[in-house]
Amino acid sequence: MSADCLFCKIAAGEIPARRVYEDDDIIAFHDINPSAPVHFLIVPKMHIASMAQLEEKHAALMGRIMTLVPRLALEQGSQPYPEGGFRVIINTGAHGGQEVPHLHVHVLGGAHPWKHE
Ligand code: AMP
Ligand code: ZN
């Protein structure tokens, strides 16, 4: 855990969030300011600042996060592929539009989520 990190505090239960999934290594919760009818974040509990810090040792963790995406997207109300589907975004660094410096995967679903940006 990194001191003063918002998503570390959510992972530790110190700040509340509307949780959609949790296991020993991963937590997913609704984005507080949704950009689409379905908008949640999947977050590794360990503090990784961004995708720029990923290393080979994180491969299994990231693989688990990515395979959670389709399951959680459907559970949260996105419509089935191919008529439905979802959008996955990982903002990285200042040029990538990252605001919270703890790696997180945005999952956006519902009709035309890209029009809500
Ligand atoms: P990013 O720009 O990729 O760093 O996105 C950070 C996201 O975190 C934004 O979409 C925010 O709405 C979301 N966010 C910020 N604070 C919270 C919070 N306390 N609970 C849930 N989502 C949050
Ligand atoms: Zn953190």
PDB file of C-alpha atoms and ligand atoms in Angstrom:
ATOM      1  CA  MET A   1       0.000   0.000   0.000  1.00  0.00           C
ATOM      2  CA  SER A   2       1.188   3.465  -0.875  1.00  0.00           C
ATOM      3  CA  ALA A   3       0.459   6.258   1.603  1.00  0.00           C
ATOM      4  CA  ASP A   4      -2.111   8.781   0.436  1.00  0.00           C
ATOM      5  CA  CYS A   5      -3.115   6.722  -2.576  1.00  0.00           C
ATOM      6  CA  LEU A   6      -6.869   6.877  -3.160  1.00  0.00           C
ATOM      7  CA  PHE A   7      -7.212   3.439  -4.740  1.00  0.00           C
ATOM      8  CA  CYS A   8      -4.947   1.804  -2.112  1.00  0.00           C
ATOM      9  CA  LYS A   9      -7.320   3.217   0.500  1.00  0.00           C
ATOM     10  CA  ILE A  10     -10.357   1.876  -1.366  1.00  0.00           C
ATOM     11  CA  ALA A  11      -8.632  -1.526  -1.688  1.00  0.00           C
ATOM     12  CA  ALA A  12      -7.955  -1.479   2.074  1.00  0.00           C
ATOM     13  CA  GLY A  13     -11.569  -0.548   2.846  1.00  0.00           C
ATOM     14  CA  GLU A  14     -10.545   2.798   4.324  1.00  0.00           C
ATOM     15  CA  ILE A  15     -12.573   4.750   1.765  1.00  0.00           C
ATOM     16  CA  PRO A  16     -15.959   3.386   0.709  1.00  0.00           C
ATOM     17  CA  ALA A  17     -16.748   2.411  -2.861  1.00  0.00           C
ATOM     18  CA  ARG A  18     -19.619   0.646  -4.600  1.00  0.00           C
ATOM     19  CA  ARG A  19     -17.872  -2.669  -5.014  1.00  0.00           C
ATOM     20  CA  VAL A  20     -18.719  -4.989  -7.902  1.00  0.00           C
ATOM     21  CA  TYR A  21     -16.002  -7.615  -7.340  1.00  0.00           C
ATOM     22  CA  GLU A  22     -13.229  -8.444  -4.890  1.00  0.00           C
ATOM     23  CA  ASP A  23     -10.696 -11.197  -4.321  1.00  0.00           C
ATOM     24  CA  ASP A  24      -7.289 -11.349  -2.614  1.00  0.00           C
ATOM     25  CA  ASP A  25      -5.530  -9.425  -5.385  1.00  0.00           C
ATOM     26  CA  ILE A  26      -8.160  -7.406  -7.244  1.00  0.00           C
ATOM     27  CA  ILE A  27     -11.033  -5.058  -6.479  1.00  0.00           C
ATOM     28  CA  ALA A  28     -13.591  -3.616  -8.886  1.00  0.00           C
ATOM     29  CA  PHE A  29     -15.965  -0.768  -8.083  1.00  0.00           C
ATOM     30  CA  HIS A  30     -18.253   1.719  -9.794  1.00  0.00           C
ATOM     31  CA  ASP A  31     -16.650   4.906 -11.059  1.00  0.00           C
ATOM     32  CA  ILE A  32     -17.844   7.791  -8.874  1.00  0.00           C
ATOM     33  CA  ASN A  33     -18.381   9.965 -11.952  1.00  0.00           C
ATOM     34  CA  PRO A  34     -19.645   7.557 -14.613  1.00  0.00           C
ATOM     35  CA  SER A  35     -19.140   8.367 -18.286  1.00  0.00           C
ATOM     36  CA  ALA A  36     -21.522   5.651 -19.503  1.00  0.00           C
ATOM     37  CA  PRO A  37     -24.537   3.675 -18.241  1.00  0.00           C
ATOM     38  CA  VAL A  38     -22.067   0.981 -17.122  1.00  0.00           C
ATOM     39  CA  HIS A  39     -18.750   2.344 -15.833  1.00  0.00           C
ATOM     40  CA  PHE A  40     -16.618   0.546 -13.315  1.00  0.00           C
ATOM     41  CA  LEU A  41     -12.913   0.254 -12.566  1.00  0.00           C
ATOM     42  CA  ILE A  42     -10.884  -2.927 -12.072  1.00  0.00           C
ATOM     43  CA  VAL A  43      -7.893  -2.296  -9.835  1.00  0.00           C
ATOM     44  CA  PRO A  44      -5.009  -4.461  -8.616  1.00  0.00           C
ATOM     45  CA  LYS A  45      -4.820  -4.192  -4.825  1.00  0.00           C
ATOM     46  CA  MET A  46      -1.026  -3.893  -4.932  1.00  0.00           C
ATOM     47  CA  HIS A  47       0.147  -0.392  -5.672  1.00  0.00           C
ATOM     48  CA  ILE A  48       1.290  -0.141  -9.281  1.00  0.00           C
ATOM     49  CA  ALA A  49       1.346   3.512 -10.313  1.00  0.00           C
ATOM     50  CA  SER A  50       0.354   2.988 -13.931  1.00  0.00           C
ATOM     51  CA  MET A  51       0.671   0.731 -16.932  1.00  0.00           C
ATOM     52  CA  ALA A  52       4.102   2.290 -17.476  1.00  0.00           C
ATOM     53  CA  GLN A  53       5.393   0.387 -14.420  1.00  0.00           C
ATOM     54  CA  LEU A  54       4.224  -3.057 -15.595  1.00  0.00           C
ATOM     55  CA  GLU A  55       6.824  -5.810 -15.619  1.00  0.00           C
ATOM     56  CA  GLU A  56       6.831  -9.486 -16.529  1.00  0.00           C
ATOM     57  CA  LYS A  57       6.076 -10.383 -12.895  1.00  0.00           C
ATOM     58  CA  HIS A  58       2.692  -8.651 -13.252  1.00  0.00           C
ATOM     59  CA  ALA A  59       1.620 -10.740 -16.252  1.00  0.00           C
ATOM     60  CA  ALA A  60      -0.582 -13.205 -14.364  1.00  0.00           C
ATOM     61  CA  LEU A  61      -2.269 -10.449 -12.342  1.00  0.00           C
ATOM     62  CA  MET A  62      -2.993  -8.401 -15.460  1.00  0.00           C
ATOM     63  CA  GLY A  63      -4.208 -11.498 -17.253  1.00  0.00           C
ATOM     64  CA  ARG A  64      -6.692 -12.139 -14.459  1.00  0.00           C
ATOM     65  CA  ILE A  65      -7.852  -8.516 -14.564  1.00  0.00           C
ATOM     66  CA  MET A  66      -8.418  -8.653 -18.311  1.00  0.00           C
ATOM     67  CA  THR A  67     -10.305 -11.957 -18.150  1.00  0.00           C
ATOM     68  CA  LEU A  68     -12.570 -10.469 -15.470  1.00  0.00           C
ATOM     69  CA  VAL A  69     -13.626  -7.715 -17.893  1.00  0.00           C
ATOM     70  CA  PRO A  70     -16.195  -9.644 -19.983  1.00  0.00           C
ATOM     71  CA  ARG A  71     -17.715 -11.390 -16.957  1.00  0.00           C
ATOM     72  CA  LEU A  72     -18.106  -8.234 -14.875  1.00  0.00           C
ATOM     73  CA  ALA A  73     -19.267  -6.175 -17.869  1.00  0.00           C
ATOM     74  CA  LEU A  74     -22.182  -8.550 -18.427  1.00  0.00           C
ATOM     75  CA  GLU A  75     -22.941  -8.727 -14.691  1.00  0.00           C
ATOM     76  CA  GLN A  76     -23.081  -4.941 -14.539  1.00  0.00           C
ATOM     77  CA  GLY A  77     -25.507  -4.656 -17.430  1.00  0.00           C
ATOM     78  CA  SER A  78     -23.567  -4.340 -20.647  1.00  0.00           C
ATOM     79  CA  GLN A  79     -25.276  -6.162 -23.508  1.00  0.00           C
ATOM     80  CA  PRO A  80     -23.802  -9.310 -25.060  1.00  0.00           C
ATOM     81  CA  TYR A  81     -21.279  -9.198 -27.896  1.00  0.00           C
ATOM     82  CA  PRO A  82     -21.504  -8.392 -30.797  1.00  0.00           C
ATOM     83  CA  GLU A  83     -24.616  -6.207 -30.681  1.00  0.00           C
ATOM     84  CA  GLY A  84     -23.649  -4.933 -27.247  1.00  0.00           C
ATOM     85  CA  GLY A  85     -20.116  -5.039 -25.934  1.00  0.00           C
ATOM     86  CA  PHE A  86     -18.039  -2.616 -23.935  1.00  0.00           C
ATOM     87  CA  ARG A  87     -15.045  -0.341 -24.042  1.00  0.00           C
ATOM     88  CA  VAL A  88     -11.818  -0.808 -22.053  1.00  0.00           C
ATOM     89  CA  ILE A  89      -9.540   2.133 -21.282  1.00  0.00           C
ATOM     90  CA  ILE A  90      -6.281   2.334 -19.327  1.00  0.00           C
ATOM     91  CA  ASN A  91      -5.212   5.956 -19.044  1.00  0.00           C
ATOM     92  CA  THR A  92      -1.458   6.179 -18.451  1.00  0.00           C
ATOM     93  CA  GLY A  93       0.477   9.264 -17.396  1.00  0.00           C
ATOM     94  CA  ALA A  94      -0.257  12.896 -18.046  1.00  0.00           C
ATOM     95  CA  HIS A  95      -0.467  12.529 -21.817  1.00  0.00           C
ATOM     96  CA  GLY A  96      -2.705   9.498 -21.330  1.00  0.00           C
ATOM     97  CA  GLY A  97      -5.145  11.484 -19.210  1.00  0.00           C
ATOM     98  CA  GLN A  98      -4.448   9.570 -15.981  1.00  0.00           C
ATOM     99  CA  GLU A  99      -5.699  11.354 -12.867  1.00  0.00           C
ATOM    100  CA  VAL A 100      -5.397   8.683 -10.182  1.00  0.00           C
ATOM    101  CA  PRO A 101      -1.824   7.316 -10.026  1.00  0.00           C
ATOM    102  CA  HIS A 102      -2.752   3.710  -9.209  1.00  0.00           C
ATOM    103  CA  LEU A 103      -3.250   1.415 -12.206  1.00  0.00           C
ATOM    104  CA  HIS A 104      -6.908   0.919 -13.082  1.00  0.00           C
ATOM    105  CA  VAL A 105      -8.867  -0.479 -16.004  1.00  0.00           C
ATOM    106  CA  HIS A 106     -11.987   1.451 -16.992  1.00  0.00           C
ATOM    107  CA  VAL A 107     -14.835  -0.682 -18.333  1.00  0.00           C
ATOM    108  CA  LEU A 108     -17.629   1.265 -20.032  1.00  0.00           C
ATOM    109  CA  GLY A 109     -20.807  -0.258 -21.387  1.00  0.00           C
ATOM    110  CA  GLY A 110     -24.339   0.524 -22.360  1.00  0.00           C
ATOM    111  CA  ALA A 111     -25.372   2.134 -25.597  1.00  0.00           C
ATOM    112  CA  HIS A 112     -22.573   4.068 -27.342  1.00  0.00           C
ATOM    113  CA  PRO A 113     -20.485   4.754 -24.230  1.00  0.00           C
ATOM    114  CA  TRP A 114     -17.910   6.692 -26.305  1.00  0.00           C
ATOM    115  CA  LYS A 115     -20.528   9.432 -26.887  1.00  0.00           C
ATOM    116  CA  HIS A 116     -20.641  10.205 -23.165  1.00  0.00           C
ATOM    117  CA  GLU A 117     -17.036  11.398 -22.966  1.00  0.00           C
TER     118      GLU A 117
HETATM  119  P1  AMP B   1      -8.181   8.263 -14.674  1.00  0.00           P
HETATM  120  O1  AMP B   1      -8.366   9.597 -15.341  1.00  0.00           O
HETATM  121  O2  AMP B   1      -8.022   7.141 -15.645  1.00  0.00           O
HETATM  122  O3  AMP B   1      -7.079   8.313 -13.633  1.00  0.00           O
HETATM  123  O4  AMP B   1      -9.543   7.962 -13.957  1.00  0.00           O
HETATM  124  C1  AMP B   1      -9.756   8.068 -12.595  1.00  0.00           C
HETATM  125  C2  AMP B   1     -11.218   7.731 -12.382  1.00  0.00           C
HETATM  126  O5  AMP B   1     -11.412   7.515 -11.000  1.00  0.00           O
HETATM  127  C3  AMP B   1     -12.184   8.821 -12.825  1.00  0.00           C
HETATM  128  O6  AMP B   1     -13.063   8.309 -13.813  1.00  0.00           O
HETATM  129  C4  AMP B   1     -12.902   9.201 -11.526  1.00  0.00           C
HETATM  130  O7  AMP B   1     -14.263   9.486 -11.733  1.00  0.00           O
HETATM  131  C5  AMP B   1     -12.701   7.953 -10.679  1.00  0.00           C
HETATM  132  N1  AMP B   1     -12.735   8.192  -9.245  1.00  0.00           N
HETATM  133  C6  AMP B   1     -12.114   9.178  -8.549  1.00  0.00           C
HETATM  134  N2  AMP B   1     -12.355   9.050  -7.238  1.00  0.00           N
HETATM  135  C7  AMP B   1     -13.133   7.933  -7.094  1.00  0.00           C
HETATM  136  C8  AMP B   1     -13.726   7.286  -5.967  1.00  0.00           C
HETATM  137  N3  AMP B   1     -13.565   7.726  -4.716  1.00  0.00           N
HETATM  138  N4  AMP B   1     -14.496   6.188  -6.206  1.00  0.00           N
HETATM  139  C9  AMP B   1     -14.674   5.734  -7.450  1.00  0.00           C
HETATM  140  N5  AMP B   1     -14.145   6.298  -8.548  1.00  0.00           N
HETATM  141  C10 AMP B   1     -13.389   7.390  -8.367  1.00  0.00           C
HETATM  142 ZN    ZN B   2      -2.169   2.788  -4.697  1.00  0.00          ZN
END
